[in-house]
Structure formats: structure tokens, C-alpha cells
Amino acid sequence: MSATTHSYIPQIVVCGAVDDGKSTLIGRMLVETNSVPLDEIQKITKNGVTDYSLLTDGLVAEKEQGITIDVAYRYFQTPRGTRVLLADSPGHEQYTSNTRAIWPLQQQTPTLLSS
């Protein structure tokens, strides 16, 4: 037995078509599970409206164009204490190769959520 123990972390890749709300869904899940510091929530809230997609769409080009270009990873913790890794994948056809590029890096098969 090795001295290092690796625990299983469920991995979920959210994928779907353009403008299905993938980034918004992930951002909202992060906020509702208290996985985002208050100051970060304040940065994405303007005039009382929170743009949850900005929690995963961090590239300048993503913010300017309102689309997901690269895969973004965020962790959250369930009420039972399980740490989960969420991956926000692009919906635009020209960026889906960015999603395919993550598969060889995975040591386990992630769960796919399709919108």
C-alpha cells in the first residue's frame, strides 16, 4: 500500500448547445452551495442582478462575447461534505475541441450532463 492515499472526487462535465445556460447553471450551483466567497459574488452582481456565468467564464474574450471558449473547472462541496469537480464546457462548435482535450487528462471517467 502506498503512503499516499487518493480519494475519489466525482467529476461532472456540463455540455450542451450554445446558449443553453451551462455556465449560469454551474455558477448558480456554486453560489447556492456556499462555494463562492461573498466578495466574488459582489463582483458579478450589477444593479441587483447576479450574472452567475461569470464565475466560470473568466477569459476576457469569454466576458466580451458572452460565450464559453475554454473548459473551466470549479470545485464545490455537497451538503454531505463530498467534494465535486465541475467542468464547464464550450457549446460553440469551433471550441468543442477544447472539451475533447480534457479526456486524456482524466484518471476516471467523468459524468456528462447534457442540456
Short mmCIF file of N, CA and C in Angstrom, two decimals:
data_model
loop_
_atom_site.label_atom_id
_atom_site.label_comp_id
_atom_site.label_asym_id
_atom_site.label_seq_id
_atom_site.Cartn_x
_atom_site.Cartn_y
_atom_site.Cartn_z
N MET A 1 0.85 -1.18 0.00
CA MET A 1 0.00 0.00 0.00
C MET A 1 0.89 1.24 0.00
N SER A 2 0.53 2.22 -0.80
CA SER A 2 1.37 3.42 -0.89
C SER A 2 1.10 4.35 0.28
N ALA A 3 2.10 5.21 0.52
CA ALA A 3 1.97 6.15 1.62
C ALA A 3 0.96 7.25 1.32
N THR A 4 0.69 7.48 0.03
CA THR A 4 -0.28 8.50 -0.38
C THR A 4 -1.60 7.84 -0.71
N THR A 5 -2.66 8.39 -0.17
CA THR A 5 -3.98 7.88 -0.47
C THR A 5 -4.74 8.90 -1.30
N HIS A 6 -5.26 8.46 -2.42
CA HIS A 6 -6.03 9.34 -3.29
C HIS A 6 -7.51 9.05 -3.08
N SER A 7 -8.26 10.07 -2.74
CA SER A 7 -9.68 9.87 -2.57
C SER A 7 -10.40 10.15 -3.88
N TYR A 8 -11.53 9.54 -4.04
CA TYR A 8 -12.34 9.69 -5.25
C TYR A 8 -13.07 11.03 -5.20
N ILE A 9 -12.92 11.81 -6.24
CA ILE A 9 -13.65 13.08 -6.36
C ILE A 9 -14.54 12.95 -7.60
N PRO A 10 -15.86 12.94 -7.41
CA PRO A 10 -16.75 12.88 -8.58
C PRO A 10 -16.49 14.05 -9.52
N GLN A 11 -16.49 13.76 -10.81
CA GLN A 11 -16.25 14.79 -11.82
C GLN A 11 -17.47 14.86 -12.73
N ILE A 12 -17.96 16.07 -12.94
CA ILE A 12 -19.13 16.27 -13.79
C ILE A 12 -18.77 17.27 -14.87
N VAL A 13 -18.96 16.87 -16.13
CA VAL A 13 -18.74 17.77 -17.25
C VAL A 13 -20.11 18.20 -17.76
N VAL A 14 -20.37 19.50 -17.77
CA VAL A 14 -21.64 20.02 -18.25
C VAL A 14 -21.44 20.43 -19.71
N CYS A 15 -22.20 19.80 -20.59
CA CYS A 15 -22.06 20.11 -22.02
C CYS A 15 -23.45 20.28 -22.64
N GLY A 16 -23.49 20.95 -23.75
CA GLY A 16 -24.75 21.19 -24.43
C GLY A 16 -24.58 22.22 -25.52
N ALA A 17 -25.67 22.61 -26.10
CA ALA A 17 -25.65 23.56 -27.22
C ALA A 17 -25.39 24.98 -26.74
N VAL A 18 -25.11 25.84 -27.68
CA VAL A 18 -24.88 27.26 -27.42
C VAL A 18 -26.09 27.87 -26.72
N ASP A 19 -25.85 28.69 -25.74
CA ASP A 19 -26.89 29.44 -25.00
C ASP A 19 -27.89 28.56 -24.26
N ASP A 20 -27.45 27.38 -23.85
CA ASP A 20 -28.32 26.52 -23.03
C ASP A 20 -28.25 26.86 -21.54
N GLY A 21 -27.32 27.72 -21.15
CA GLY A 21 -27.23 28.13 -19.76
C GLY A 21 -26.29 27.27 -18.92
N LYS A 22 -25.33 26.62 -19.54
CA LYS A 22 -24.41 25.75 -18.82
C LYS A 22 -23.61 26.51 -17.77
N SER A 23 -22.99 27.61 -18.16
CA SER A 23 -22.18 28.40 -17.23
C SER A 23 -23.04 29.00 -16.12
N THR A 24 -24.23 29.44 -16.47
CA THR A 24 -25.15 30.00 -15.48
C THR A 24 -25.56 28.93 -14.47
N LEU A 25 -25.86 27.72 -14.94
CA LEU A 25 -26.23 26.62 -14.05
C LEU A 25 -25.11 26.32 -13.06
N ILE A 26 -23.89 26.20 -13.57
CA ILE A 26 -22.75 25.89 -12.70
C ILE A 26 -22.53 27.03 -11.70
N GLY A 27 -22.56 28.26 -12.18
CA GLY A 27 -22.37 29.40 -11.29
C GLY A 27 -23.40 29.44 -10.18
N ARG A 28 -24.63 29.17 -10.54
CA ARG A 28 -25.70 29.18 -9.52
C ARG A 28 -25.50 28.05 -8.51
N MET A 29 -25.11 26.86 -9.00
CA MET A 29 -24.83 25.75 -8.08
C MET A 29 -23.72 26.11 -7.11
N LEU A 30 -22.69 26.77 -7.61
CA LEU A 30 -21.58 27.17 -6.76
C LEU A 30 -22.03 28.15 -5.68
N VAL A 31 -22.84 29.13 -6.06
CA VAL A 31 -23.33 30.12 -5.10
C VAL A 31 -24.25 29.46 -4.08
N GLU A 32 -25.16 28.61 -4.54
CA GLU A 32 -26.13 28.00 -3.63
C GLU A 32 -25.53 26.96 -2.71
N THR A 33 -24.33 26.47 -3.02
CA THR A 33 -23.65 25.54 -2.11
C THR A 33 -22.59 26.25 -1.28
N ASN A 34 -22.66 27.60 -1.27
CA ASN A 34 -21.72 28.42 -0.50
C ASN A 34 -20.27 28.13 -0.85
N SER A 35 -20.02 27.89 -2.14
CA SER A 35 -18.67 27.59 -2.62
C SER A 35 -17.97 28.81 -3.19
N VAL A 36 -18.61 29.97 -3.11
CA VAL A 36 -18.05 31.19 -3.66
C VAL A 36 -18.00 32.25 -2.56
N PRO A 37 -16.85 32.86 -2.37
CA PRO A 37 -16.75 33.92 -1.35
C PRO A 37 -17.66 35.11 -1.71
N LEU A 38 -18.14 35.79 -0.69
CA LEU A 38 -19.06 36.92 -0.86
C LEU A 38 -18.49 38.00 -1.77
N ASP A 39 -17.20 38.30 -1.64
CA ASP A 39 -16.62 39.35 -2.48
C ASP A 39 -16.63 38.98 -3.96
N GLU A 40 -16.51 37.68 -4.25
CA GLU A 40 -16.58 37.23 -5.64
C GLU A 40 -18.01 37.37 -6.18
N ILE A 41 -19.00 37.09 -5.35
CA ILE A 41 -20.40 37.26 -5.76
C ILE A 41 -20.69 38.74 -6.01
N GLN A 42 -20.16 39.60 -5.16
CA GLN A 42 -20.37 41.04 -5.34
C GLN A 42 -19.78 41.54 -6.65
N LYS A 43 -18.66 40.95 -7.09
CA LYS A 43 -18.02 41.36 -8.35
C LYS A 43 -18.88 41.02 -9.57
N ILE A 44 -19.70 39.98 -9.46
CA ILE A 44 -20.51 39.56 -10.61
C ILE A 44 -21.96 40.04 -10.51
N THR A 45 -22.24 40.90 -9.52
CA THR A 45 -23.58 41.44 -9.33
C THR A 45 -23.60 42.92 -9.68
N LYS A 46 -24.46 43.27 -10.61
CA LYS A 46 -24.62 44.67 -11.05
C LYS A 46 -26.10 45.04 -10.96
N ASN A 47 -26.39 46.13 -10.30
CA ASN A 47 -27.78 46.62 -10.16
C ASN A 47 -28.72 45.54 -9.61
N GLY A 48 -28.23 44.76 -8.66
CA GLY A 48 -29.05 43.74 -8.03
C GLY A 48 -29.22 42.46 -8.83
N VAL A 49 -28.57 42.37 -10.00
CA VAL A 49 -28.68 41.17 -10.84
C VAL A 49 -27.33 40.45 -10.87
N THR A 50 -27.33 39.18 -10.51
CA THR A 50 -26.10 38.38 -10.48
C THR A 50 -25.96 37.61 -11.78
N ASP A 51 -24.82 37.78 -12.45
CA ASP A 51 -24.52 37.04 -13.68
C ASP A 51 -23.66 35.84 -13.29
N TYR A 52 -24.31 34.73 -12.96
CA TYR A 52 -23.63 33.53 -12.48
C TYR A 52 -22.61 32.98 -13.47
N SER A 53 -22.82 33.21 -14.76
CA SER A 53 -21.92 32.65 -15.77
C SER A 53 -20.51 33.21 -15.63
N LEU A 54 -20.35 34.37 -15.05
CA LEU A 54 -19.03 34.98 -14.92
C LEU A 54 -18.13 34.23 -13.94
N LEU A 55 -18.71 33.34 -13.14
CA LEU A 55 -17.90 32.55 -12.21
C LEU A 55 -17.06 31.52 -12.94
N THR A 56 -17.50 31.09 -14.13
CA THR A 56 -16.72 30.11 -14.88
C THR A 56 -16.17 30.69 -16.18
N ASP A 57 -16.81 31.68 -16.73
CA ASP A 57 -16.32 32.30 -17.96
C ASP A 57 -15.38 33.43 -17.58
N GLY A 58 -14.11 33.08 -17.36
CA GLY A 58 -13.16 34.04 -16.83
C GLY A 58 -12.25 34.72 -17.84
N LEU A 59 -12.15 34.16 -19.05
CA LEU A 59 -11.30 34.79 -20.05
C LEU A 59 -11.91 36.10 -20.51
N VAL A 60 -11.07 37.07 -20.84
CA VAL A 60 -11.57 38.36 -21.31
C VAL A 60 -12.46 38.17 -22.54
N ALA A 61 -12.03 37.33 -23.48
CA ALA A 61 -12.82 37.09 -24.69
C ALA A 61 -14.18 36.47 -24.35
N GLU A 62 -14.22 35.61 -23.34
CA GLU A 62 -15.49 35.00 -22.93
C GLU A 62 -16.44 36.06 -22.38
N LYS A 63 -15.91 36.95 -21.58
CA LYS A 63 -16.74 38.02 -21.00
C LYS A 63 -17.23 38.98 -22.08
N GLU A 64 -16.34 39.32 -23.01
CA GLU A 64 -16.70 40.26 -24.08
C GLU A 64 -17.75 39.67 -25.01
N GLN A 65 -17.61 38.38 -25.35
CA GLN A 65 -18.50 37.75 -26.32
C GLN A 65 -19.70 37.05 -25.68
N GLY A 66 -19.65 36.86 -24.36
CA GLY A 66 -20.75 36.19 -23.67
C GLY A 66 -20.84 34.71 -24.02
N ILE A 67 -19.68 34.08 -24.28
CA ILE A 67 -19.66 32.65 -24.63
C ILE A 67 -18.55 31.95 -23.85
N THR A 68 -18.63 30.62 -23.79
CA THR A 68 -17.57 29.83 -23.18
C THR A 68 -16.62 29.37 -24.28
N ILE A 69 -15.33 29.65 -24.09
CA ILE A 69 -14.33 29.27 -25.08
C ILE A 69 -13.50 28.10 -24.59
N ASP A 70 -13.09 28.15 -23.34
CA ASP A 70 -12.24 27.10 -22.78
C ASP A 70 -12.97 26.40 -21.64
N VAL A 71 -12.53 25.20 -21.33
CA VAL A 71 -13.13 24.44 -20.23
C VAL A 71 -12.70 25.08 -18.91
N ALA A 72 -13.66 25.32 -18.03
CA ALA A 72 -13.37 25.89 -16.71
C ALA A 72 -13.72 24.86 -15.65
N TYR A 73 -12.85 24.73 -14.67
CA TYR A 73 -13.05 23.78 -13.58
C TYR A 73 -13.31 24.52 -12.29
N ARG A 74 -14.31 24.05 -11.54
CA ARG A 74 -14.59 24.62 -10.22
C ARG A 74 -15.01 23.48 -9.29
N TYR A 75 -14.57 23.57 -8.06
CA TYR A 75 -14.97 22.60 -7.03
C TYR A 75 -16.11 23.16 -6.22
N PHE A 76 -16.96 22.27 -5.74
CA PHE A 76 -17.95 22.64 -4.73
C PHE A 76 -18.13 21.48 -3.79
N GLN A 77 -18.74 21.75 -2.65
CA GLN A 77 -18.95 20.72 -1.65
C GLN A 77 -20.45 20.53 -1.45
N THR A 78 -20.88 19.28 -1.47
CA THR A 78 -22.29 18.96 -1.26
C THR A 78 -22.63 19.11 0.22
N PRO A 79 -23.92 19.17 0.56
CA PRO A 79 -24.30 19.25 1.98
C PRO A 79 -23.76 18.08 2.81
N ARG A 80 -23.50 16.94 2.16
CA ARG A 80 -22.95 15.78 2.88
C ARG A 80 -21.43 15.82 2.98
N GLY A 81 -20.82 16.86 2.42
CA GLY A 81 -19.37 17.01 2.53
C GLY A 81 -18.56 16.43 1.39
N THR A 82 -19.22 15.93 0.36
CA THR A 82 -18.50 15.38 -0.79
C THR A 82 -18.00 16.50 -1.67
N ARG A 83 -16.72 16.49 -1.99
CA ARG A 83 -16.15 17.46 -2.93
C ARG A 83 -16.39 16.98 -4.34
N VAL A 84 -16.88 17.86 -5.20
CA VAL A 84 -17.21 17.53 -6.58
C VAL A 84 -16.49 18.51 -7.50
N LEU A 85 -15.95 17.99 -8.60
CA LEU A 85 -15.32 18.84 -9.60
C LEU A 85 -16.28 19.03 -10.76
N LEU A 86 -16.62 20.28 -11.05
CA LEU A 86 -17.49 20.61 -12.18
C LEU A 86 -16.64 21.16 -13.31
N ALA A 87 -16.92 20.73 -14.53
CA ALA A 87 -16.24 21.28 -15.70
C ALA A 87 -17.29 21.91 -16.60
N ASP A 88 -17.10 23.17 -16.91
CA ASP A 88 -17.99 23.91 -17.80
C ASP A 88 -17.37 23.84 -19.19
N SER A 89 -18.07 23.22 -20.13
CA SER A 89 -17.51 23.05 -21.47
C SER A 89 -18.17 23.98 -22.48
N PRO A 90 -17.45 24.33 -23.55
CA PRO A 90 -17.99 25.23 -24.56
C PRO A 90 -19.11 24.57 -25.37
N GLY A 91 -20.03 25.40 -25.85
CA GLY A 91 -21.11 24.90 -26.71
C GLY A 91 -20.90 25.24 -28.17
N HIS A 92 -20.08 26.26 -28.46
CA HIS A 92 -19.83 26.63 -29.85
C HIS A 92 -18.95 25.58 -30.52
N GLU A 93 -19.34 25.19 -31.71
CA GLU A 93 -18.68 24.11 -32.43
C GLU A 93 -17.17 24.32 -32.57
N GLN A 94 -16.75 25.55 -32.84
CA GLN A 94 -15.32 25.79 -33.05
C GLN A 94 -14.49 25.63 -31.77
N TYR A 95 -15.14 25.56 -30.60
CA TYR A 95 -14.40 25.43 -29.35
C TYR A 95 -14.58 24.06 -28.70
N THR A 96 -15.36 23.16 -29.30
CA THR A 96 -15.59 21.85 -28.68
C THR A 96 -14.31 21.02 -28.61
N SER A 97 -13.32 21.32 -29.44
CA SER A 97 -12.05 20.59 -29.33
C SER A 97 -11.40 20.84 -27.97
N ASN A 98 -11.67 21.99 -27.36
CA ASN A 98 -11.16 22.26 -26.02
C ASN A 98 -11.74 21.27 -25.02
N THR A 99 -12.98 20.87 -25.22
CA THR A 99 -13.62 19.89 -24.34
C THR A 99 -13.00 18.52 -24.55
N ARG A 100 -12.81 18.13 -25.79
CA ARG A 100 -12.23 16.81 -26.08
C ARG A 100 -10.81 16.71 -25.53
N ALA A 101 -10.10 17.81 -25.44
CA ALA A 101 -8.72 17.79 -24.98
C ALA A 101 -8.60 17.39 -23.51
N ILE A 102 -9.66 17.50 -22.72
CA ILE A 102 -9.57 17.17 -21.29
C ILE A 102 -9.63 15.67 -21.03
N TRP A 103 -10.20 14.88 -21.94
CA TRP A 103 -10.38 13.45 -21.66
C TRP A 103 -9.09 12.71 -21.34
N PRO A 104 -8.00 12.90 -22.09
CA PRO A 104 -6.78 12.15 -21.75
C PRO A 104 -6.23 12.49 -20.37
N LEU A 105 -6.57 13.65 -19.82
CA LEU A 105 -6.05 14.08 -18.53
C LEU A 105 -6.79 13.42 -17.36
N GLN A 106 -7.95 12.86 -17.62
CA GLN A 106 -8.78 12.32 -16.55
C GLN A 106 -8.29 10.93 -16.13
N GLN A 107 -8.23 10.70 -14.83
CA GLN A 107 -7.87 9.38 -14.32
C GLN A 107 -9.12 8.54 -14.09
N GLN A 108 -10.25 9.14 -14.22
CA GLN A 108 -11.53 8.44 -14.09
C GLN A 108 -12.47 9.01 -15.13
N THR A 109 -13.51 8.31 -15.42
CA THR A 109 -14.47 8.78 -16.41
C THR A 109 -15.44 9.75 -15.75
N PRO A 110 -15.51 10.98 -16.25
CA PRO A 110 -16.44 11.94 -15.66
C PRO A 110 -17.88 11.66 -16.08
N THR A 111 -18.80 12.17 -15.30
CA THR A 111 -20.21 12.09 -15.64
C THR A 111 -20.52 13.27 -16.55
N LEU A 112 -21.25 13.02 -17.63
CA LEU A 112 -21.64 14.09 -18.56
C LEU A 112 -23.05 14.51 -18.28
N LEU A 113 -23.26 15.80 -18.16
CA LEU A 113 -24.61 16.35 -18.06
C LEU A 113 -24.84 17.14 -19.33
N SER A 114 -25.85 16.78 -20.07
CA SER A 114 -26.14 17.46 -21.32
C SER A 114 -27.45 18.22 -21.19
N SER A 115 -27.44 19.45 -21.67
CA SER A 115 -28.65 20.27 -21.58
C SER A 115 -29.54 20.04 -22.78
#
